[in-house]
C-alpha atoms as an extended CHARMM CRD file, in Angstrom:
* protein
*
        67  EXT
         1         1  UNK       CA             -4.3410000000        7.9490000000       -7.8780000000  PROA      1               0.0000000000
         2         2  UNK       CA             -3.1270000000       10.7690000000       -5.8520000000  PROA      2               0.0000000000
         3         3  UNK       CA             -6.0120000000       10.0210000000       -3.8260000000  PROA      3               0.0000000000
         4         4  UNK       CA             -4.5760000000        6.6310000000       -2.0630000000  PROA      4               0.0000000000
         5         5  UNK       CA             -1.4100000000        8.7550000000       -1.7130000000  PROA      5               0.0000000000
         6         6  UNK       CA             -3.1240000000       11.4580000000        0.2390000000  PROA      6               0.0000000000
         7         7  UNK       CA             -5.3480000000        9.3050000000        2.1820000000  PROA      7               0.0000000000
         8         8  UNK       CA             -5.6840000000       10.1900000000        6.0100000000  PROA      8               0.0000000000
         9         9  UNK       CA             -4.6050000000        6.6390000000        7.4470000000  PROA      9               0.0000000000
        10        10  UNK       CA             -3.1110000000        3.6490000000        6.4100000000  PROA      10              0.0000000000
        11        11  UNK       CA             -5.9880000000        1.5950000000        6.7540000000  PROA      11              0.0000000000
        12        12  UNK       CA             -7.8530000000        3.8340000000        4.1380000000  PROA      12              0.0000000000
        13        13  UNK       CA             -4.9010000000        3.4630000000        1.9790000000  PROA      13              0.0000000000
        14        14  UNK       CA             -5.1870000000       -0.1880000000        2.0000000000  PROA      14              0.0000000000
        15        15  UNK       CA             -8.8730000000       -0.1490000000        1.5400000000  PROA      15              0.0000000000
        16        16  UNK       CA             -8.6980000000        2.1390000000       -1.4340000000  PROA      16              0.0000000000
        17        17  UNK       CA             -5.7310000000       -0.1590000000       -2.8310000000  PROA      17              0.0000000000
        18        18  UNK       CA             -7.9650000000       -3.1060000000       -2.7400000000  PROA      18              0.0000000000
        19        19  UNK       CA            -10.7260000000       -1.3490000000       -4.1230000000  PROA      19              0.0000000000
        20        20  UNK       CA             -8.9110000000       -0.2460000000       -7.1430000000  PROA      20              0.0000000000
        21        21  UNK       CA             -6.4790000000       -3.3910000000       -7.5420000000  PROA      21              0.0000000000
        22        22  UNK       CA             -7.3620000000       -3.9410000000      -11.3060000000  PROA      22              0.0000000000
        23        23  UNK       CA             -6.5450000000       -0.2600000000      -12.0830000000  PROA      23              0.0000000000
        24        24  UNK       CA             -3.2380000000       -0.4900000000      -10.4220000000  PROA      24              0.0000000000
        25        25  UNK       CA             -0.0300000000        0.1010000000      -12.6870000000  PROA      25              0.0000000000
        26        26  UNK       CA              3.2750000000       -0.4410000000      -11.6990000000  PROA      26              0.0000000000
        27        27  UNK       CA              3.6260000000        3.7560000000      -11.6670000000  PROA      27              0.0000000000
        28        28  UNK       CA              0.8930000000        3.8350000000       -9.2360000000  PROA      28              0.0000000000
        29        29  UNK       CA              2.0090000000        1.1600000000       -7.0920000000  PROA      29              0.0000000000
        30        30  UNK       CA              5.7490000000        2.7930000000       -6.8790000000  PROA      30              0.0000000000
        31        31  UNK       CA              3.9960000000        6.1190000000       -6.1200000000  PROA      31              0.0000000000
        32        32  UNK       CA              2.1980000000        4.7280000000       -3.1220000000  PROA      32              0.0000000000
        33        33  UNK       CA              5.0900000000        2.7580000000       -2.1690000000  PROA      33              0.0000000000
        34        34  UNK       CA              6.9000000000        5.9310000000       -2.1950000000  PROA      34              0.0000000000
        35        35  UNK       CA              4.3420000000        7.7310000000        0.0740000000  PROA      35              0.0000000000
        36        36  UNK       CA              5.0130000000        4.8650000000        2.6000000000  PROA      36              0.0000000000
        37        37  UNK       CA              8.8680000000        5.1800000000        2.3460000000  PROA      37              0.0000000000
        38        38  UNK       CA              8.8170000000        1.6290000000        1.0870000000  PROA      38              0.0000000000
        39        39  UNK       CA             10.8630000000        0.3230000000       -1.5520000000  PROA      39              0.0000000000
        40        40  UNK       CA              9.3340000000       -2.4610000000       -4.0390000000  PROA      40              0.0000000000
        41        41  UNK       CA             11.8500000000       -4.9190000000       -5.0400000000  PROA      41              0.0000000000
        42        42  UNK       CA              9.7430000000       -6.5910000000       -7.9220000000  PROA      42              0.0000000000
        43        43  UNK       CA              8.9550000000       -5.4010000000      -11.2950000000  PROA      43              0.0000000000
        44        44  UNK       CA              5.8940000000       -7.9060000000      -11.3810000000  PROA      44              0.0000000000
        45        45  UNK       CA              2.6160000000       -5.6570000000      -10.7840000000  PROA      45              0.0000000000
        46        46  UNK       CA              0.8960000000       -8.4400000000       -9.0870000000  PROA      46              0.0000000000
        47        47  UNK       CA              3.8370000000       -9.2120000000       -6.7780000000  PROA      47              0.0000000000
        48        48  UNK       CA              4.3550000000       -5.6580000000       -6.1280000000  PROA      48              0.0000000000
        49        49  UNK       CA              0.5040000000       -5.1980000000       -5.2560000000  PROA      49              0.0000000000
        50        50  UNK       CA              0.7450000000       -8.1130000000       -2.8150000000  PROA      50              0.0000000000
        51        51  UNK       CA              4.2350000000       -6.6370000000       -1.1020000000  PROA      51              0.0000000000
        52        52  UNK       CA              2.6390000000       -3.4060000000       -0.7460000000  PROA      52              0.0000000000
        53        53  UNK       CA             -0.5010000000       -4.9570000000        0.5460000000  PROA      53              0.0000000000
        54        54  UNK       CA              1.5740000000       -6.7340000000        3.2380000000  PROA      54              0.0000000000
        55        55  UNK       CA              3.7790000000       -3.3500000000        3.8990000000  PROA      55              0.0000000000
        56        56  UNK       CA              0.3790000000       -1.7620000000        4.8990000000  PROA      56              0.0000000000
        57        57  UNK       CA             -0.6800000000       -4.4490000000        7.1250000000  PROA      57              0.0000000000
        58        58  UNK       CA              2.5480000000       -4.6600000000        9.0200000000  PROA      58              0.0000000000
        59        59  UNK       CA              2.3300000000       -0.8330000000        9.4490000000  PROA      59              0.0000000000
        60        60  UNK       CA             -1.0220000000       -0.9460000000       10.4530000000  PROA      60              0.0000000000
        61        61  UNK       CA             -0.2190000000       -3.6210000000       13.0040000000  PROA      61              0.0000000000
        62        62  UNK       CA              2.6140000000       -2.2090000000       14.6080000000  PROA      62              0.0000000000
        63        63  UNK       CA              1.4920000000        1.4010000000       14.5940000000  PROA      63              0.0000000000
        64        64  UNK       CA             -1.6930000000       -0.0590000000       16.7360000000  PROA      64              0.0000000000
        65        65  UNK       CA              0.5300000000       -1.6690000000       19.1860000000  PROA      65              0.0000000000
        66        66  UNK       CA              2.3380000000        1.6660000000       20.1250000000  PROA      66              0.0000000000
        67        67  UNK       CA             -0.9190000000        3.5670000000       20.8870000000  PROA      67              0.0000000000
């Protein structure tokens, strides 16, 4: 799943994450979180996915405001 980590934009990361949700393991979610300099606080994959999804949405929202 390095393609998610190497995605060109956060929007693309979010889209790829959502498209591949059923295949997301704890290890993959941790790797994606590390690529965003984000620490996941849960060990539940569903909670990790939702936290990571929210992190990406927040980063997208605030990065657009800076432009």
